[in-house]
CSV table of C-alpha atoms in Angstrom, one decimal:
chain,number,residue,atom,x,y,z
E,1,MET,CA,68.5,84.2,70.1
E,2,ASN,CA,68.0,80.8,71.8
E,3,HIS,CA,71.4,79.3,71.5
E,4,TRP,CA,70.1,75.9,72.7
E,5,ILE,CA,68.6,75.4,69.2
E,6,ILE,CA,72.0,74.6,67.6
E,7,VAL,CA,73.0,72.1,70.3
E,8,PRO,CA,71.3,69.1,68.7
E,9,VAL,CA,73.5,69.7,65.7
E,10,VAL,CA,76.8,70.8,67.3
E,11,LEU,CA,76.8,68.3,70.2
E,12,PRO,CA,76.8,65.1,68.1
E,13,ALA,CA,79.2,66.8,65.6
E,14,ILE,CA,81.8,67.6,68.3
E,15,MET,CA,81.3,64.2,70.0
E,16,GLY,CA,81.7,62.4,66.7
E,17,ALA,CA,84.9,64.1,65.9
E,18,PHE,CA,86.2,63.7,69.5
E,19,THR,CA,85.4,60.0,69.4
E,20,LEU,CA,87.0,59.5,66.1
E,21,LEU,CA,90.2,61.4,66.9
E,22,VAL,CA,90.7,60.7,70.6
E,23,LEU,CA,88.8,57.6,71.6
E,24,ARG,CA,89.0,55.4,68.5
E,25,THR,CA,91.2,52.8,70.2
E,26,THR,CA,89.4,52.8,73.6
E,27,LEU,CA,85.9,51.3,73.2
E,28,ASP,CA,84.9,51.5,76.8
E,29,LEU,CA,85.6,55.3,76.9
E,30,ALA,CA,83.9,55.7,73.5
E,31,ARG,CA,80.8,54.0,74.9
E,32,VAL,CA,80.7,56.2,77.9
E,33,PHE,CA,81.2,59.5,76.1
E,34,SER,CA,78.9,58.6,73.2
E,35,THR,CA,76.1,57.4,75.4
E,36,ALA,CA,76.5,60.5,77.6
E,37,ALA,CA,76.2,62.7,74.6
E,38,THR,CA,73.1,60.9,73.4
E,39,LEU,CA,71.6,61.2,76.8
E,40,ALA,CA,72.4,65.0,76.8
E,41,LEU,CA,70.9,65.3,73.4
E,42,LEU,CA,67.7,63.7,74.7
E,43,ALA,CA,67.6,66.2,77.7
E,44,VAL,CA,68.2,69.2,75.4
E,45,SER,CA,65.5,68.0,72.9
E,46,VAL,CA,62.9,67.7,75.7
E,47,MET,CA,63.7,71.2,76.8
E,48,LEU,CA,63.4,72.5,73.2
E,49,LEU,CA,60.1,70.7,72.9
E,50,HIS,CA,58.8,72.5,75.9
E,51,ASP,CA,60.2,75.9,74.5
E,52,ALA,CA,58.5,75.3,71.2
E,53,THR,CA,55.2,74.5,72.8
E,54,VAL,CA,55.3,77.6,75.1
E,55,ASN,CA,57.0,80.2,72.8
E,56,GLY,CA,56.1,79.2,69.3
E,57,PRO,CA,58.7,79.2,66.4
E,58,GLU,CA,62.2,80.5,67.2
E,59,VAL,CA,65.0,81.0,64.8
E,60,TYR,CA,68.8,80.7,65.3
E,61,PHE,CA,70.8,82.8,62.9
E,62,LEU,CA,74.2,81.2,62.3
E,63,GLY,CA,76.9,83.9,62.3
E,64,ASP,CA,74.2,86.4,63.2
E,65,TRP,CA,73.4,86.7,59.5
E,66,PRO,CA,69.7,87.6,59.0
E,67,ALA,CA,67.3,85.5,56.9
E,68,PRO,CA,67.1,85.0,54.0
E,69,PHE,CA,70.8,85.9,53.5
E,70,GLY,CA,72.3,83.6,56.2
E,71,ILE,CA,71.8,80.0,57.3
E,72,VAL,CA,69.0,79.6,59.8
E,73,LEU,CA,67.8,76.8,62.1
E,74,VAL,CA,64.2,77.0,63.0
E,75,LEU,CA,62.6,75.4,66.1
E,76,ASP,CA,58.9,74.9,66.0
E,77,ARG,CA,56.7,72.2,67.4
E,78,LEU,CA,57.2,69.8,64.5
E,79,SER,CA,61.0,70.0,64.4
E,80,ALA,CA,61.2,69.8,68.2
E,81,LEU,CA,59.0,66.7,68.2
E,82,MET,CA,61.1,64.9,65.6
E,83,VAL,CA,64.4,65.8,67.3
E,84,ALA,CA,63.1,64.5,70.6
E,85,LEU,CA,61.8,61.3,68.9
E,86,THR,CA,65.2,60.8,67.3
E,87,ALA,CA,67.1,61.3,70.6
E,88,PHE,CA,64.9,58.8,72.4
E,89,LEU,CA,65.2,56.2,69.8
E,90,ALA,CA,68.9,56.7,69.4
E,91,LEU,CA,69.5,56.3,73.2
E,92,ALA,CA,67.5,53.1,73.4
E,93,VAL,CA,69.1,51.6,70.3
E,94,GLN,CA,72.6,52.6,71.4
E,95,LEU,CA,72.2,50.9,74.7
E,96,TYR,CA,71.1,47.8,72.8
E,97,ALA,CA,74.2,48.0,70.6
E,98,ILE,CA,76.4,48.1,73.7
E,99,GLY,CA,74.5,45.4,75.4
E,100,THR,CA,74.8,43.0,72.5
E,101,GLY,CA,78.4,44.0,71.6
E,102,TRP,CA,77.4,45.1,68.1
E,103,ASP,CA,79.6,48.2,68.5
E,104,ARG,CA,82.6,45.8,68.8
E,105,LYS,CA,82.2,44.3,65.3
E,106,GLY,CA,83.6,47.2,63.3
E,107,ARG,CA,85.6,50.4,63.7
E,108,HIS,CA,84.3,53.9,64.5
E,109,PHE,CA,80.7,52.7,65.4
E,110,HIS,CA,80.2,55.5,68.0
E,111,ALA,CA,81.7,58.2,65.8
E,112,LEU,CA,79.5,57.3,62.9
E,113,TRP,CA,76.5,57.1,65.3
E,114,GLN,CA,77.0,60.7,66.4
E,115,PHE,CA,77.5,62.0,62.9
E,116,GLN,CA,74.3,60.2,62.0
E,117,LEU,CA,72.4,62.0,64.8
E,118,MET,CA,73.9,65.3,63.6
E,119,GLY,CA,72.5,64.7,60.1
E,120,VAL,CA,69.1,63.7,61.3
E,121,CYS,CA,68.7,66.5,63.8
E,122,GLY,CA,70.1,69.1,61.3
E,123,ALA,CA,67.6,67.9,58.7
E,124,PHE,CA,64.7,68.4,61.1
E,125,LEU,CA,65.9,71.9,62.3
E,126,THR,CA,67.1,73.6,59.2
E,127,GLY,CA,65.1,76.4,57.7
E,128,ASP,CA,67.0,76.5,54.4
E,129,ALA,CA,66.3,74.1,51.6
E,130,PHE,CA,70.0,73.9,50.5
E,131,ASN,CA,71.1,73.0,54.0
E,132,LEU,CA,68.4,70.3,54.0
E,133,PHE,CA,70.4,68.9,51.1
E,134,VAL,CA,73.6,69.2,53.1
E,135,PHE,CA,72.2,67.3,56.1
E,136,PHE,CA,70.8,64.7,53.7
E,137,GLU,CA,74.4,64.1,52.5
E,138,VAL,CA,75.7,63.9,56.1
E,139,LEU,CA,73.0,61.3,56.7
E,140,LEU,CA,74.0,59.3,53.6
E,141,ILE,CA,77.7,59.2,54.4
E,142,ALA,CA,77.2,58.2,58.1
E,143,SER,CA,74.4,55.8,57.4
E,144,TYR,CA,76.5,54.0,54.7
E,145,GLY,CA,79.3,53.5,57.2
E,146,LEU,CA,76.9,52.2,59.8
E,147,MET,CA,75.1,50.0,57.3
E,148,ILE,CA,78.2,48.1,56.3
E,149,HIS,CA,79.4,47.9,60.0
E,150,GLY,CA,80.7,44.4,60.7
E,151,GLY,CA,81.3,43.6,57.0
E,152,GLY,CA,80.0,40.8,54.9
E,153,ARG,CA,79.4,40.3,51.2
E,154,ASP,CA,75.6,40.7,51.3
E,155,ARG,CA,75.8,43.7,53.5
E,156,LEU,CA,78.3,45.4,51.2
E,157,LYS,CA,76.2,44.7,48.2
E,158,ALA,CA,73.1,46.1,49.9
E,159,GLY,CA,75.1,49.1,50.9
E,160,VAL,CA,76.2,49.9,47.3
E,161,GLN,CA,72.6,49.7,46.2
E,162,TYR,CA,71.6,52.0,49.1
E,163,VAL,CA,74.2,54.6,48.1
E,164,ALA,CA,73.3,54.4,44.4
E,165,TYR,CA,69.7,55.1,45.0
E,166,ASN,CA,70.4,58.0,47.4
E,167,LEU,CA,73.0,59.5,45.1
E,168,LEU,CA,70.3,59.6,42.4
E,169,GLY,CA,68.1,61.4,45.0
E,170,SER,CA,70.9,63.8,45.7
E,171,THR,CA,71.3,64.6,42.0
E,172,LEU,CA,67.6,65.3,41.7
E,173,PHE,CA,67.7,67.4,44.8
E,174,LEU,CA,70.4,69.7,43.3
E,175,PHE,CA,68.5,70.0,40.1
E,176,ALA,CA,65.4,71.0,42.0
E,177,LEU,CA,67.2,73.5,44.2
E,178,ALA,CA,69.0,75.1,41.2
E,179,THR,CA,65.6,75.5,39.5
E,180,ILE,CA,64.0,77.1,42.5
E,181,TYR,CA,66.9,79.4,43.1
E,182,SER,CA,67.1,80.5,39.4
E,183,VAL,CA,63.4,81.5,39.6
E,184,THR,CA,63.1,83.0,43.1
E,185,GLY,CA,66.7,84.0,44.1
E,186,THR,CA,66.3,82.3,47.5
E,187,LEU,CA,66.3,78.9,49.2
E,188,ASN,CA,65.2,80.0,52.6
E,189,MET,CA,61.9,78.2,53.3
E,190,ALA,CA,60.1,81.1,54.9
E,191,ASP,CA,61.2,83.4,52.1
E,192,LEU,CA,60.0,81.0,49.5
E,193,ALA,CA,56.6,80.9,51.2
E,194,VAL,CA,56.4,84.7,50.8
E,195,LYS,CA,57.7,84.8,47.2
E,196,LEU,CA,56.1,81.9,45.4
E,197,PRO,CA,52.5,83.1,45.6
E,198,ASP,CA,53.5,86.2,43.6
E,199,LEU,CA,55.4,84.2,41.0
E,200,PRO,CA,54.6,85.3,37.4
E,201,GLU,CA,52.6,82.8,35.3
E,202,GLY,CA,55.5,82.3,32.9
E,203,ASP,CA,57.5,80.6,35.7
E,204,PHE,CA,54.7,78.2,36.8
E,205,ALA,CA,56.0,75.3,34.7
E,206,LEU,CA,59.5,75.5,36.1
E,207,MET,CA,58.2,75.6,39.6
E,208,ARG,CA,56.0,72.5,39.0
E,209,ALA,CA,59.0,70.7,37.7
E,210,ALA,CA,61.0,71.7,40.7
E,211,GLY,CA,58.3,70.6,43.1
E,212,VAL,CA,57.9,67.2,41.4
E,213,MET,CA,61.7,66.6,41.6
E,214,LEU,CA,61.7,67.5,45.3
E,215,LEU,CA,58.8,65.1,45.8
E,216,MET,CA,60.8,62.3,44.1
E,217,VAL,CA,63.7,63.1,46.4
E,218,PHE,CA,61.6,62.8,49.5
E,219,ALA,CA,59.9,59.7,48.1
E,220,ILE,CA,63.3,58.0,47.9
E,221,LYS,CA,64.1,59.0,51.5
E,222,GLY,CA,60.7,57.8,52.6
E,223,ALA,CA,60.7,54.5,50.5
E,224,LEU,CA,57.6,55.4,48.6
E,225,VAL,CA,56.7,53.3,45.6
E,226,PRO,CA,58.2,53.1,42.9
E,227,LEU,CA,61.3,54.5,44.6
E,228,HIS,CA,61.4,52.0,47.5
E,229,PHE,CA,63.6,49.3,46.0
E,230,TRP,CA,66.6,50.2,48.1
E,231,LEU,CA,64.9,49.6,51.5
E,232,PRO,CA,64.2,45.9,51.8
E,233,ALA,CA,67.8,44.7,51.2
E,234,THR,CA,69.3,47.6,53.1
E,235,TYR,CA,67.3,47.2,56.2
E,236,ALA,CA,67.3,43.4,56.1
E,237,GLU,CA,71.1,43.3,55.7
E,238,ALA,CA,72.0,46.1,58.1
E,239,PRO,CA,73.1,45.3,61.7
E,240,GLY,CA,70.0,45.2,63.9
E,241,PRO,CA,70.7,48.4,65.9
E,242,VAL,CA,71.5,50.3,62.7
E,243,ALA,CA,68.2,49.1,61.0
E,244,ALA,CA,66.4,50.2,64.2
E,245,LEU,CA,67.9,53.7,64.0
E,246,PHE,CA,67.0,53.8,60.3
E,247,ALA,CA,63.3,53.6,61.4
E,248,VAL,CA,63.5,57.4,62.0
E,249,MET,CA,65.5,58.0,58.8
E,250,THR,CA,62.5,57.2,56.5
E,251,LYS,CA,60.6,59.7,58.6
E,252,VAL,CA,63.0,62.4,57.4
E,253,GLY,CA,61.4,62.0,54.0
E,254,ALA,CA,57.8,62.3,55.4
E,255,TYR,CA,58.9,65.3,57.5
E,256,ALA,CA,60.3,67.1,54.5
E,257,VAL,CA,57.1,66.6,52.6
E,258,ILE,CA,55.0,68.0,55.5
E,259,ARG,CA,57.4,70.9,55.9
E,260,CYS,CA,57.8,71.9,52.3
E,261,TYR,CA,54.3,71.2,51.0
E,262,THR,CA,52.5,73.0,53.7
E,263,LEU,CA,55.0,75.9,53.9
E,264,PHE,CA,56.0,77.0,50.4
E,265,PHE,CA,54.1,74.5,48.1
E,266,PRO,CA,50.7,74.6,49.7
E,267,GLU,CA,47.6,73.4,47.8
E,268,ASP,CA,46.4,77.0,47.2
E,269,LEU,CA,49.6,78.0,45.5
E,270,PRO,CA,48.6,79.2,42.0
E,271,ALA,CA,51.7,77.6,40.3
E,272,THR,CA,51.1,74.1,41.5
E,273,GLY,CA,47.6,73.7,43.0
E,274,LEU,CA,46.6,70.1,43.9
E,275,LEU,CA,49.4,68.5,41.8
E,276,PHE,CA,51.4,67.1,44.6
E,277,ALA,CA,48.5,65.6,46.4
E,278,ASP,CA,47.3,64.0,43.2
E,279,LEU,CA,50.8,62.4,42.8
E,280,LEU,CA,51.4,61.4,46.4
E,281,LEU,CA,48.1,59.7,47.4
E,282,PRO,CA,48.1,56.9,44.7
E,283,ALA,CA,51.8,56.2,45.4
E,284,ALA,CA,51.1,55.9,49.1
E,285,LEU,CA,48.2,53.5,48.6
E,286,ILE,CA,50.3,51.3,46.3
E,287,THR,CA,53.1,51.4,48.9
E,288,LEU,CA,50.7,50.1,51.5
E,289,PHE,CA,50.0,46.9,49.4
E,290,VAL,CA,53.6,46.4,48.3
E,291,GLY,CA,54.7,46.4,52.0
E,292,ALA,CA,51.8,44.2,53.1
E,293,PHE,CA,52.3,41.6,50.4
E,294,GLY,CA,56.1,41.8,51.2
E,295,VAL,CA,55.4,40.9,54.8
E,296,MET,CA,53.2,38.0,53.8
E,297,GLY,CA,55.7,36.6,51.3
E,298,ALA,CA,59.1,37.3,53.0
E,299,ARG,CA,61.1,34.2,53.9
E,300,ASN,CA,63.5,36.0,56.2
E,301,LEU,CA,62.8,37.8,59.5
E,302,GLY,CA,64.8,40.9,58.5
E,303,ARG,CA,62.9,41.3,55.3
E,304,VAL,CA,59.6,40.9,57.2
E,305,ALA,CA,60.6,43.9,59.4
E,306,ALA,CA,61.8,45.8,56.3
E,307,PHE,CA,58.5,45.3,54.4
E,308,ALA,CA,56.6,46.2,57.6
E,309,ALA,CA,58.5,49.5,57.5
E,310,ILE,CA,57.4,50.1,53.9
E,311,THR,CA,53.8,49.4,54.9
E,312,SER,CA,54.0,52.0,57.8
E,313,MET,CA,55.5,54.6,55.4
E,314,GLY,CA,52.6,53.9,53.0
E,315,THR,CA,50.1,54.5,55.8
E,316,LEU,CA,52.0,57.6,56.9
E,317,PHE,CA,52.1,59.1,53.4
E,318,THR,CA,48.4,58.3,52.9
E,319,ALA,CA,47.6,60.7,55.7
E,320,VAL,CA,50.2,63.3,54.6
E,321,ALA,CA,48.9,63.3,51.1
E,322,GLN,CA,45.5,64.7,52.2
E,323,PHE,CA,47.2,68.0,53.3
E,324,THR,CA,44.5,68.9,55.8
E,325,PRO,CA,45.2,69.8,59.5
E,326,GLU,CA,43.2,66.8,60.7
E,327,ALA,CA,45.1,64.4,58.5
E,328,THR,CA,48.5,66.0,59.3
E,329,ALA,CA,47.8,65.6,63.0
E,330,ALA,CA,46.9,61.9,62.5
E,331,ALA,CA,50.1,61.5,60.4
E,332,LEU,CA,52.2,62.9,63.2
E,333,TYR,CA,50.7,60.7,65.8
E,334,TYR,CA,51.3,57.7,63.5
E,335,ALA,CA,54.8,58.8,62.7
E,336,VAL,CA,55.8,58.6,66.4
E,337,HIS,CA,54.1,55.3,66.7
E,338,SER,CA,55.7,53.7,63.6
E,339,THR,CA,59.2,54.9,64.5
E,340,LEU,CA,59.0,53.3,67.9
E,341,ALA,CA,57.3,50.1,66.6
E,342,GLY,CA,59.7,49.8,63.7
E,343,GLY,CA,62.7,50.2,65.9
E,344,ALA,CA,61.4,47.6,68.4
E,345,LEU,CA,60.7,45.1,65.6
E,346,PHE,CA,64.2,45.4,64.2
E,347,LEU,CA,65.8,44.9,67.6
E,348,ILE,CA,63.6,41.8,68.3
E,349,ALA,CA,64.6,40.4,64.9
E,350,ASP,CA,68.2,40.9,65.9
E,351,LEU,CA,67.6,39.1,69.2
E,352,VAL,CA,66.2,36.1,67.3
E,353,VAL,CA,69.0,36.1,64.6
E,354,SER,CA,71.8,36.4,67.2
E,355,ARG,CA,70.5,33.3,69.0
E,356,ARG,CA,69.6,31.2,66.0
E,357,GLY,CA,72.3,32.3,63.6
E,358,THR,CA,69.7,32.9,60.9
E,359,GLY,CA,66.5,34.7,60.3
E,360,SER,CA,65.2,32.2,57.8
E,361,LEU,CA,61.5,31.3,58.0
E,362,THR,CA,61.8,28.2,55.8
E,363,GLU,CA,64.6,26.1,57.4
E,364,ALA,CA,64.2,23.8,60.3
E,365,LEU,CA,64.5,26.0,63.3
E,366,SER,CA,66.9,25.5,66.2
E,367,PRO,CA,66.0,26.1,69.8
E,368,LEU,CA,65.7,29.7,70.9
E,369,PRO,CA,67.1,30.7,74.3
E,370,GLN,CA,64.9,33.1,76.3
E,371,ASN,CA,62.1,32.0,74.0
E,372,GLY,CA,59.2,33.2,76.2
E,373,LEU,CA,60.4,36.7,76.7
E,374,ILE,CA,61.4,37.3,73.1
E,375,ALA,CA,58.1,35.8,71.9
E,376,SER,CA,56.2,38.2,74.2
E,377,PHE,CA,58.2,41.1,72.8
E,378,PHE,CA,57.5,40.0,69.2
E,379,MET,CA,53.8,39.6,69.9
E,380,ALA,CA,53.6,43.2,71.3
E,381,SER,CA,55.6,44.7,68.4
E,382,ALA,CA,53.5,42.7,65.9
E,383,ILE,CA,50.3,44.0,67.4
E,384,ALA,CA,51.6,47.6,67.3
E,385,THR,CA,53.0,47.2,63.7
E,386,ALA,CA,49.8,45.7,62.3
E,387,GLY,CA,47.7,48.4,64.0
E,388,MET,CA,45.6,46.1,66.2
E,389,PRO,CA,44.1,47.3,69.5
E,390,PRO,CA,44.9,48.2,72.1
E,391,LEU,CA,48.2,49.8,71.1
E,392,SER,CA,48.9,53.1,69.4
E,393,GLY,CA,49.0,51.7,65.9
E,394,PHE,CA,45.3,51.0,66.1
E,395,LEU,CA,44.7,54.6,67.4
E,396,GLY,CA,46.9,56.0,64.7
E,397,LYS,CA,45.1,54.3,61.9
E,398,LEU,CA,41.8,55.2,63.4
E,399,LEU,CA,42.8,58.8,63.4
E,400,ILE,CA,43.8,58.6,59.8
E,401,LEU,CA,40.5,57.0,58.8
E,402,ASP,CA,38.6,59.6,60.8
E,403,ALA,CA,40.5,62.5,59.1
E,404,THR,CA,39.8,61.1,55.6
E,405,ARG,CA,37.0,62.9,53.8
E,406,GLY,CA,35.9,63.6,50.3
E,407,PRO,CA,35.8,61.4,47.2
E,408,ASP,CA,38.9,59.3,48.2
E,409,MET,CA,37.4,58.2,51.5
E,410,ALA,CA,36.2,54.7,50.4
E,411,LEU,CA,39.5,54.0,48.6
E,412,VAL,CA,41.7,55.1,51.6
E,413,TRP,CA,39.5,53.2,54.1
E,414,GLY,CA,39.6,50.1,52.0
E,415,ALA,CA,43.4,50.2,51.4
E,416,ILE,CA,44.2,50.7,55.0
E,417,LEU,CA,41.9,48.0,56.3
E,418,VAL,CA,42.8,45.4,53.7
E,419,SER,CA,46.6,46.1,54.0
E,420,SER,CA,46.3,45.9,57.8
E,421,PHE,CA,44.6,42.5,57.5
E,422,LEU,CA,47.4,41.2,55.2
E,423,VAL,CA,50.1,42.4,57.7
E,424,ILE,CA,48.3,40.7,60.5
E,425,LEU,CA,48.4,37.4,58.5
E,426,GLY,CA,52.0,37.9,57.6
E,427,LEU,CA,53.2,38.6,61.2
E,428,SER,CA,51.0,35.8,62.6
E,429,ARG,CA,52.7,33.4,60.2
E,430,THR,CA,56.1,34.8,61.2
E,431,GLY,CA,55.5,34.5,64.9
E,432,SER,CA,54.1,31.0,64.8
E,433,THR,CA,57.1,29.8,62.6
E,434,LEU,CA,59.6,31.5,64.9
E,435,PHE,CA,58.3,30.5,68.3
E,436,TRP,CA,56.0,27.5,67.9
E,437,LYS,CA,57.7,25.3,65.3
E,438,SER,CA,61.2,25.1,66.6
E,439,GLN,CA,62.6,21.6,66.9
E,440,ALA,CA,63.5,21.8,70.5
E,441,THR,CA,63.7,19.7,73.7
E,442,PRO,CA,64.4,21.2,77.1
E,443,GLY,CA,68.0,20.0,77.0
E,444,ASP,CA,68.8,21.3,73.5
E,445,LEU,CA,68.9,25.0,74.3
E,446,PRO,CA,72.3,26.4,73.3
E,447,ALA,CA,74.2,28.7,75.7
E,448,HIS,CA,73.8,32.4,75.0
E,449,PRO,CA,74.7,35.5,77.0
E,450,ALA,CA,71.7,36.9,78.9
E,451,GLN,CA,72.3,40.4,77.5
E,452,PRO,CA,70.0,42.2,80.1
E,453,LEU,CA,70.8,45.7,78.6
E,454,ALA,CA,69.5,44.6,75.2
E,455,PHE,CA,66.2,43.5,76.7
E,456,VAL,CA,65.9,46.7,78.8
E,457,ALA,CA,66.4,48.8,75.6
E,458,THR,CA,63.9,46.8,73.6
E,459,GLY,CA,61.4,46.8,76.4
E,460,GLY,CA,61.9,50.5,76.7
E,461,LEU,CA,60.7,51.1,73.2
E,462,LEU,CA,57.7,48.9,73.8
E,463,ALA,CA,57.0,50.7,77.0
E,464,ALA,CA,57.1,54.0,75.1
E,465,LEU,CA,54.5,52.6,72.7
E,466,ALA,CA,52.3,51.8,75.6
E,467,LEU,CA,52.8,55.3,77.0
E,468,TRP,CA,52.0,56.8,73.6
E,469,THR,CA,48.8,54.9,73.7
E,470,VAL,CA,47.8,56.0,77.2
E,471,ALA,CA,48.7,59.6,76.4
E,472,ALA,CA,46.8,59.6,73.1
E,473,GLY,CA,44.3,62.2,74.3
E,474,PRO,CA,46.6,65.0,75.3
E,475,ALA,CA,49.1,64.0,72.5
E,476,THR,CA,46.5,64.3,69.8
E,477,ALA,CA,45.3,67.7,71.2
E,478,TRP,CA,48.9,68.9,71.1
E,479,LEU,CA,49.4,67.5,67.6
E,480,GLU,CA,46.2,69.2,66.3
E,481,GLU,CA,47.5,72.5,67.4
E,482,THR,CA,50.8,71.7,65.7
E,483,ALA,CA,49.1,70.7,62.5
E,484,LEU,CA,47.1,73.9,62.5
E,485,MET,CA,50.3,76.0,62.8
E,486,LEU,CA,51.8,74.0,59.9
E,487,HIS,CA,48.9,74.8,57.6
E,488,THR,CA,48.8,78.4,58.7
E,489,PRO,CA,52.6,79.2,58.8
E,490,ASP,CA,52.3,82.9,59.6
E,491,ALA,CA,54.2,82.5,62.9
E,492,TYR,CA,57.0,80.5,61.2
E,493,ILE,CA,57.4,83.1,58.5
E,494,ALA,CA,57.3,86.0,60.9
E,495,ALA,CA,60.0,84.4,63.1
E,496,ASN,CA,62.4,84.3,60.1
E,497,LYS,CA,61.5,87.8,59.0
E,498,LEU,CA,62.6,89.2,62.4
E,499,GLY,CA,66.2,88.6,61.4
E,500,GLY,CA,65.9,90.6,58.2
E,501,GLU,CA,64.4,93.7,59.7
C-alpha cells in the first residue's frame, strides 16, 4: 500500500488539532506551522499526482480492512488533480490572509483552515459513498466557522442560511445512502459499480430515486439552479480569503457528479439510463443565465464575484452533463481554470473593499490606493472569468463547445456564447465603475499598508492561470486520458478488488 495517499487527510487533521490545542494563543507560531503544513500538503499532492499518472489507480485500506468491508481511499488521476489544485489554491490564499491580517480578526482561523483542507481532500480521495458524506460534514462545520470569521450581523445571517441549505443537503444525502445500502448492501463506490448493473428490475425505481437525491445533494454543493440560493450571500459576505478558498468547494459538487455518475450510475446502467443527463443539462444552462444576469445586475463587488462563480459552475456542469470522455476532459480543464480565476477575483474584490471600506458600485467612490496594480489584476481576472482570449477561460469554453455534439449542440453553444457576452458586459461595467469613476485627486489618496504578500499571492493565482493557458496542449492530452479512464473504470474497480481477494 502507498501510505502517502492518506497524508492529505491526516496532515491537516493533525495540524488543525495541534494549532487548536497548542498554538491557539500564539498567532505567529500558528502562521508558521499552518503555512508549513499547507506547503507540505502541496508537495505531497504533486508527488501523488505523479504517482497516479505513472501507476494508475491505487487504494489505501484503512486498518488493512479489504474493500468493500473497510474504509478505502482511492488515488487516481482525478482525485490527485483535485487535491493538488486544492493545495495550491489554499497556499496562495493562506499567504494572502496572513499578508492582509485577516487571520487576526477572529479566533482559530488556522485551525479551521486545516480542518477545511482535511474535509476537501478527504472528499476527493474517498472511495466510499458514506465517507463522502462524512467529509462533506467536516467541510460544512469548518467552512461555517471560517465563513463567520471576524463577525458581523450580515455575515452571521448569511452563515445561518448557508448552514440551513447544507443541512438539507446532508439529510437528502443520508436518505440516498440508506436507500442504496438497503438495495445493494454496500456503499463502496467500486463495489456499487459491480453490483448495480445486475440489479433486479423490481429495484429500479428505488435506485432512480436514490440517484436523483444524490444529484440534488451535489447540486446544492455545486450551486446549481434551483439549489443555488445560498451562494450569493454566503460568498459576498464571507471574508475575502475564505470566499477565495470556497472557489474549490463548489468543485466538490462537480467532482462528486463526475465520480458517481461515471462510476456506478453511468448512462448505460439499465436502472437509470439517461435520467441524470436529462435532469442536469437544463439546470446547468439555466444556471449559466442566472449567474450572468446576476453579474450584470449586482450592485456590490462581492456579489459580482459570487454570481460569476455561479456562471462558472453552470458552464462546468454543462460539460459534465454530456457524460462523454471529450466533454469530461473539457470540464476538467475548465474546472482548474475556474477555481484559479474565481479565487483570484475574490482576492481582488477584497483588495478593493479593504482600501475603500465598501464594495458598493452605486455610491460615490473614494480614491483607491495602488489603483493601477489592482486595476490590472482585475482586468486579467475579468478576462479569465468571462472566457475571453487569450487566457484559459477562452480555451476551456472552446473545448466545451468542441466536445458538444448531438441534438443539444445549438442550445449549448447559444447558451455559453450569450452568457459569456453578458458576463463581459457586467464585468466591464464593474471595472469602469471601480477604477475610472472614483472621485479622486492626487492628494486625496488615503494611507494604506502596502501588503506586498497579498499582491504576491493574488499575482501567483493569475500567473497560474497564464501557465495553465500556455500548458493547454499537454494538459488537455493528460486530461483526455484521465476522462477516458473515468468512463471506462475497470482499473479503478480492479484496484479496489485487490483488497478483497
